[in-house]
Amino acid sequence: MPSLFFCILLLGLGVTESQASGLAPPQQVRLDADKETQTLSVTWEDGHASTFDVEILRTELMEMVLNETVGVTEDQSTGKHQWNWTSPVPLECTSLSVKVRSRDGQDVSEWSSQQILPGLDLPDNTDSQMYPEGKTVPVGSNMTFCCIVEEGQQFGSLWYKDTLVKENMLSRRTYATTMTNQGPSNPSGTNVVCSNEKKMIIAGAVVFVGYPPLPSDLVCETHDLISVDCQWSKGRDTYLFGMTRQTYYTLNGRNCPKARNSNMRCGLEQWDGNWTLVARNLLGEFRLTDAAELGHRVRPVAPVNLTTPEVYSWNASVGWLWKDKGFERLSLICQVQRTSHLNSSTQTYTGYGLNTVVLKDLQPDEKYSVKVRCGSQKNFWKWGEWSLPLSFQTKMDRPVAPDIWLWMDSDNLGRVLWKPLTKSESHGQISGYEVILWSPEENSQQTLTLPRSVYSLPINVTDRGSKVTVTARNPAGVSLPANIVIPRYLPGKNGGKRVVIPRHLPDAEDTAISKVAFNGSGFPLSWVAHANASCGYVVDWYNTSCTQDCNVEWIKVAADNTNTMVQSGNFLAGVRYKFSLYACSSESTVLLERWHGYMQELVPSRTVPRLSPNQEGADVQLTWDQIPLEHQRGFILGYTVYLTNASHLTLLANITDPQLTNHTVRNLVLGSYKFTVKAYTAAGEDGGATVSISLEPYTYWLIMEILVALGTMTCLLIVITIACYRKRKWVKKAFYPEIPEPKLPGDWGITQGTLDVKPSPHSMVHIVEDSVWDSSKEALVTVPEEDEEGTGDEAADTDEPASLRYYNQVVEEGSSSQRRPHASDSSASSTGSMDSGHTDVTYTGIQTSACSLAPMAHFQPQPDASQCVGGGGYRPQMQSASCPEEPQTGPEEHLQPPVGSFGGYQPQCSWKQDSPEADGDGLDQTCLGSPTSVTSSQFLLPYDTSEEGKEYPSSASTWFHNLLTGKP
Amino acid sequence: MSGTRTRRGTVSEQTRTARAAAVAEQLHHECTLLLELYRKKETFAEELTSGGDRLVTVPPLSSQLSPNDMLWRLYSALQQCRNLLEHAIGREEGVGNDRNRTEYESQKKTVRDRLGHLLESTRLLLADGAGTAAFTPDPNNTEIDGPVNGSPFALKLWIYRIFNELEHWTLAASKTLKALHPDGAAPKERRTRGRARGRRTRR
């Protein structure tokens, strides 16, 4: 209903316009569609105008596709107007509505009745479809594809290859997409796929995008002087494959079915002179032409049936046939290629109807393969095909003379050497050799026949000037003789490998040898021309380290040459070769020069032998031997000495003189060292020999130092002794002054005399700690042993030590009870002794002088002065006389016993009071040098200095006293 | 016949089943690869499926079926697959085969040969051995012979569907043969073979 209403509305409008213009509308509008080309043809009648308005809409959605004014003339024969329109969208995609009206300037007629081109999206076509399908288009084309979705399904997406593309809705079921500038397809074409909402492929199309053919280089020729064979190159790839899309070729209108892939050729049975090649595919065609006379395009077929009518040692003839008789009457140029195991060469021959050639300069007993190809000599175009090869073998000939050399192993023993004949020299299988030794002095000859595998003959050369002749034999005959004269040999000191020592170079073997370097292809040698080299020069070489049956090689150089390149397949890397140059004359062979060299230098194959260290004081001398020649593998350029520390090598020296085989490492400190010595060549260093050494102190120096020290000490002691002896009086005064007589107060009824005192063995002085003092201080106390408590009876002691002899002096009785706390035990002991008439005084370990005791008094609780006064008992090492004289202002006064009350012993320092030298300057001065009692054996000198009293000190003190006093 | 089989014969049949299962598994792997090669050759997007009705028509493989019936249905499906593959190979050359894609061609040949091997192995497992009777495809299914309108895309899609069918049925074959092989379950069910065969459509 709505569309009907819409049509009525349009008709109404048309009527209104036509009424205004008076032009008749087109009648019988008809639509014809060419769906392959997407062309719509519109025809109508009764339009007297030449200009028309055409309007095209998509019927279903009424979308304007085209609204254009076109000029269309009437076809006079049919009286119809026809206008063609190419739709960018395939005509199957959806229905199109077309209407036309006439136009004359601004006047227009009514619109014609609307014609509809039905699409394939109408409801009666329920299947899914896609258009255009299977189209072939040029590369770069733009194309619109449409997908008609199956009734009842939902559109999903459109894909070009595997790429999702954007779609455009054309109708209820139709969706389209436009691809621009399309690239070449793969062989099976480019797929455009339409899927539903479930991503299921519902339709698709294939488009083949490619190029039209573009062949080139058409060339036609004849192989048989009758037919024609044309070839061309394919040119650009069309990207189109398959029976319908591939390129087809025709030559002069005839199909070329064999022109496929890369084989672009086509033939005709007769020579036309002009050829046209047409290449055609769905996208277009291309034409190529060629023209030529037959004689200018001759490319003969290959000759057939090659034969060798005649074969000799040095030449042969080869013949062939032509398959086509025409070539027998054609002037030809032919190439014959012959190949042997030595080389391959091509020779050219010409001739009218050529079918036979003679091959020259062949080698006897050699297998050859020949093949032939020909061309037209006149107006040569191209060489024809090669014939099939023909093989033949030349006949044998007698061999060439062997190349011989004489090699002296010693003065009289030598070897005649000859080289094996090569294939090109033997001219056939060698059957053996014949050696003739000529002795002119004995006028005799000795003939030896040797098998073909022997290439040397030992000889004992006794006849100087004799001649050796060697010949080779094969089935074809005997070679020319090769002669060599045994030279006039100089008896020399060198028994080694040499032929002769030249008179002017007696030590040439050792002195005139120089280095030669391998240059990649051989050893280049050059020399100064020698006048006597009448028959040229000979260079021989061998492995220098070889000692027996060495392989000797040689080359012969023409007399006018003064250089050569020594080449051999036997050269080995790391092997030193010695080259000797000889001048050859009819009389002798003279050694001219020698070289040695390596084809390639390598690092030495072993380390330096016999590496040993030797300590020389703080130095270490390393010595080693030369590496044997066979292990050098290169010229030894020097040695490097390393100090090895773990795996780290520190370079100590680089010895660039290869003859120097020692090195001294200096100024090493004591320790272990490891040294590595490496020899190096141009190729590098060897692995290195390592040696260790532990540096020991230098014993002699140590002993010397000890002796010097002892001597010095001895001298010093002697000097001191002498000095002391000479200054003994001073020394005595200083260290051992005379002790004055004691001055006894009052009248002593007791006769002075010695008192034998037997010291108690049990009374000891111990060092104890006084809790009152600083704990770090020590005090001397006498600790009587427990046993002593109840043993006041000395008679009980039977094993007493020897009695000490003291000067018996009066000690007040009461003093025994007035002991100072620190000496209580000893004092008690002493007192006990006094009481019993024995005195066991054991001041063991006491080394306290009176002066040292005095400061101790500061820290000791002292008894009152009365005690000090009353203390007239035994007071070892206490100052007595001097103390009262000191200005005592402190508590120290209690320590000083009153002079008047002191009547006991006056040990050591007390004597100074009365000595003439004692000036009473002070305690320190007085005490300095005072004899010190360490034990009870210390000097306890009485005041009385009578002879009797001097007899009792110990022997040591007596000796020293005598020394100081100068007594014997 | 199965009742007279010796233990040795049963073991031999199990071995054959195992071999057939191995062939099916290998073939499934090769069909998967062939499908992938074709998809890449034709640049079909990975997320798209070929769609359409099944080209191979056999009754579904149910677990209630006897092993022999399952084998018969499997054999029929594989035979249809082979026919379709032969059709595809013959038709594909007409759309411009890519001669350079030797891998695809080689794989296609491998699948064809292996499928023949699997068919023979499956046939030997069948109780009557001959394998002359098989399910025939639905005569109303016109898609089996391929597109007739000359549309290159329709041909490509048809081949794509064939390869999908191959992948599907070789997987089914692999699973079914594996299920038949172990535990000695097959001989027991084989006794129901006669009844099950009655439902078969003989060619």
Short mmCIF file of N, CA and C in Angstrom, two decimals, chain A residues 526-570:
data_model
loop_
_atom_site.label_atom_id
_atom_site.label_comp_id
_atom_site.label_asym_id
_atom_site.label_seq_id
_atom_site.Cartn_x
_atom_site.Cartn_y
_atom_site.Cartn_z
N SER A 526 116.39 -17.26 -5.76
CA SER A 526 117.12 -16.55 -6.81
C SER A 526 118.60 -16.53 -6.44
N TRP A 527 119.43 -16.45 -7.43
CA TRP A 527 120.86 -16.53 -7.20
C TRP A 527 121.60 -15.78 -8.28
N VAL A 528 122.89 -15.67 -8.05
CA VAL A 528 123.74 -15.00 -9.04
C VAL A 528 124.18 -16.06 -10.06
N ALA A 529 124.17 -15.65 -11.29
CA ALA A 529 124.53 -16.60 -12.35
C ALA A 529 125.95 -17.14 -12.13
N HIS A 530 126.10 -18.41 -12.42
CA HIS A 530 127.38 -19.06 -12.23
C HIS A 530 127.96 -19.41 -13.60
N ALA A 531 129.26 -19.18 -13.76
CA ALA A 531 129.87 -19.33 -15.08
C ALA A 531 129.90 -20.78 -15.53
N ASN A 532 130.04 -21.71 -14.58
CA ASN A 532 130.20 -23.11 -14.96
C ASN A 532 128.89 -23.87 -15.09
N ALA A 533 127.80 -23.15 -15.00
CA ALA A 533 126.51 -23.84 -15.10
C ALA A 533 126.16 -24.06 -16.56
N SER A 534 126.96 -24.88 -17.17
CA SER A 534 126.77 -25.07 -18.61
C SER A 534 125.50 -25.83 -18.92
N CYS A 535 125.17 -26.74 -18.06
CA CYS A 535 123.93 -27.49 -18.32
C CYS A 535 122.83 -27.11 -17.34
N GLY A 536 122.91 -25.92 -16.83
CA GLY A 536 121.83 -25.41 -15.98
C GLY A 536 122.10 -25.59 -14.51
N TYR A 537 121.04 -25.47 -13.79
CA TYR A 537 121.14 -25.57 -12.33
C TYR A 537 120.19 -26.66 -11.84
N VAL A 538 120.53 -27.12 -10.68
CA VAL A 538 119.66 -28.08 -10.01
C VAL A 538 119.41 -27.58 -8.59
N VAL A 539 118.17 -27.59 -8.24
CA VAL A 539 117.81 -27.27 -6.85
C VAL A 539 117.21 -28.53 -6.25
N ASP A 540 117.82 -29.00 -5.18
CA ASP A 540 117.20 -30.13 -4.49
C ASP A 540 116.83 -29.71 -3.07
N TRP A 541 115.95 -30.47 -2.49
CA TRP A 541 115.50 -30.15 -1.13
C TRP A 541 115.07 -31.41 -0.41
N TYR A 542 115.15 -31.33 0.88
CA TYR A 542 114.76 -32.46 1.72
C TYR A 542 114.40 -31.93 3.09
N ASN A 543 113.79 -32.79 3.84
CA ASN A 543 113.43 -32.47 5.22
C ASN A 543 114.70 -32.41 6.05
N THR A 544 114.98 -31.26 6.62
CA THR A 544 116.25 -31.06 7.31
C THR A 544 116.43 -32.01 8.48
N SER A 545 115.36 -32.35 9.13
CA SER A 545 115.50 -33.19 10.31
C SER A 545 115.54 -34.67 9.96
N CYS A 546 115.48 -34.97 8.70
CA CYS A 546 115.55 -36.37 8.28
C CYS A 546 116.99 -36.85 8.42
N THR A 547 117.13 -38.08 8.89
CA THR A 547 118.48 -38.60 9.11
C THR A 547 118.81 -39.78 8.20
N GLN A 548 117.79 -40.53 7.81
CA GLN A 548 118.10 -41.72 7.00
C GLN A 548 117.09 -41.86 5.87
N ASP A 549 117.58 -42.29 4.72
CA ASP A 549 116.73 -42.57 3.56
C ASP A 549 115.73 -41.45 3.31
N CYS A 550 116.28 -40.27 3.26
CA CYS A 550 115.40 -39.11 3.14
C CYS A 550 114.82 -39.02 1.73
N ASN A 551 113.64 -38.49 1.71
CA ASN A 551 113.00 -38.24 0.43
C ASN A 551 113.58 -36.96 -0.16
N VAL A 552 114.23 -37.10 -1.27
CA VAL A 552 114.88 -35.96 -1.91
C VAL A 552 114.11 -35.60 -3.17
N GLU A 553 113.84 -34.34 -3.29
CA GLU A 553 113.19 -33.86 -4.52
C GLU A 553 114.10 -32.83 -5.16
N TRP A 554 113.94 -32.67 -6.44
CA TRP A 554 114.78 -31.70 -7.14
C TRP A 554 114.06 -31.18 -8.36
N ILE A 555 114.52 -30.03 -8.77
CA ILE A 555 114.07 -29.50 -10.05
C ILE A 555 115.30 -29.02 -10.81
N LYS A 556 115.17 -29.03 -12.09
CA LYS A 556 116.27 -28.55 -12.92
C LYS A 556 115.88 -27.23 -13.54
N VAL A 557 116.81 -26.32 -13.52
CA VAL A 557 116.56 -24.97 -14.01
C VAL A 557 117.50 -24.72 -15.18
N ALA A 558 116.95 -24.09 -16.18
CA ALA A 558 117.77 -23.81 -17.37
C ALA A 558 118.91 -22.86 -17.02
N ALA A 559 119.95 -22.95 -17.82
CA ALA A 559 121.17 -22.19 -17.51
C ALA A 559 120.95 -20.70 -17.55
N ASP A 560 120.01 -20.26 -18.34
CA ASP A 560 119.80 -18.82 -18.45
C ASP A 560 118.84 -18.29 -17.38
N ASN A 561 118.45 -19.12 -16.51
CA ASN A 561 117.59 -18.66 -15.42
C ASN A 561 118.39 -18.55 -14.13
N THR A 562 118.09 -17.54 -13.38
CA THR A 562 118.75 -17.38 -12.08
C THR A 562 117.71 -17.29 -10.96
N ASN A 563 116.56 -17.79 -11.24
CA ASN A 563 115.56 -17.86 -10.16
C ASN A 563 114.57 -18.96 -10.52
N THR A 564 113.92 -19.42 -9.50
CA THR A 564 112.90 -20.46 -9.71
C THR A 564 111.95 -20.46 -8.53
N MET A 565 110.89 -21.10 -8.72
CA MET A 565 109.89 -21.26 -7.65
C MET A 565 109.81 -22.75 -7.33
N VAL A 566 110.20 -23.08 -6.14
CA VAL A 566 110.20 -24.49 -5.75
C VAL A 566 108.81 -24.84 -5.25
N GLN A 567 108.20 -25.75 -5.95
CA GLN A 567 106.84 -26.16 -5.59
C GLN A 567 106.80 -27.67 -5.46
N SER A 568 106.02 -28.11 -4.50
CA SER A 568 105.89 -29.55 -4.30
C SER A 568 104.61 -29.81 -3.52
N GLY A 569 103.98 -30.88 -3.87
CA GLY A 569 102.81 -31.27 -3.11
C GLY A 569 103.16 -31.96 -1.81
N ASN A 570 104.46 -32.21 -1.62
CA ASN A 570 104.87 -32.92 -0.42
C ASN A 570 105.26 -31.98 0.72
#
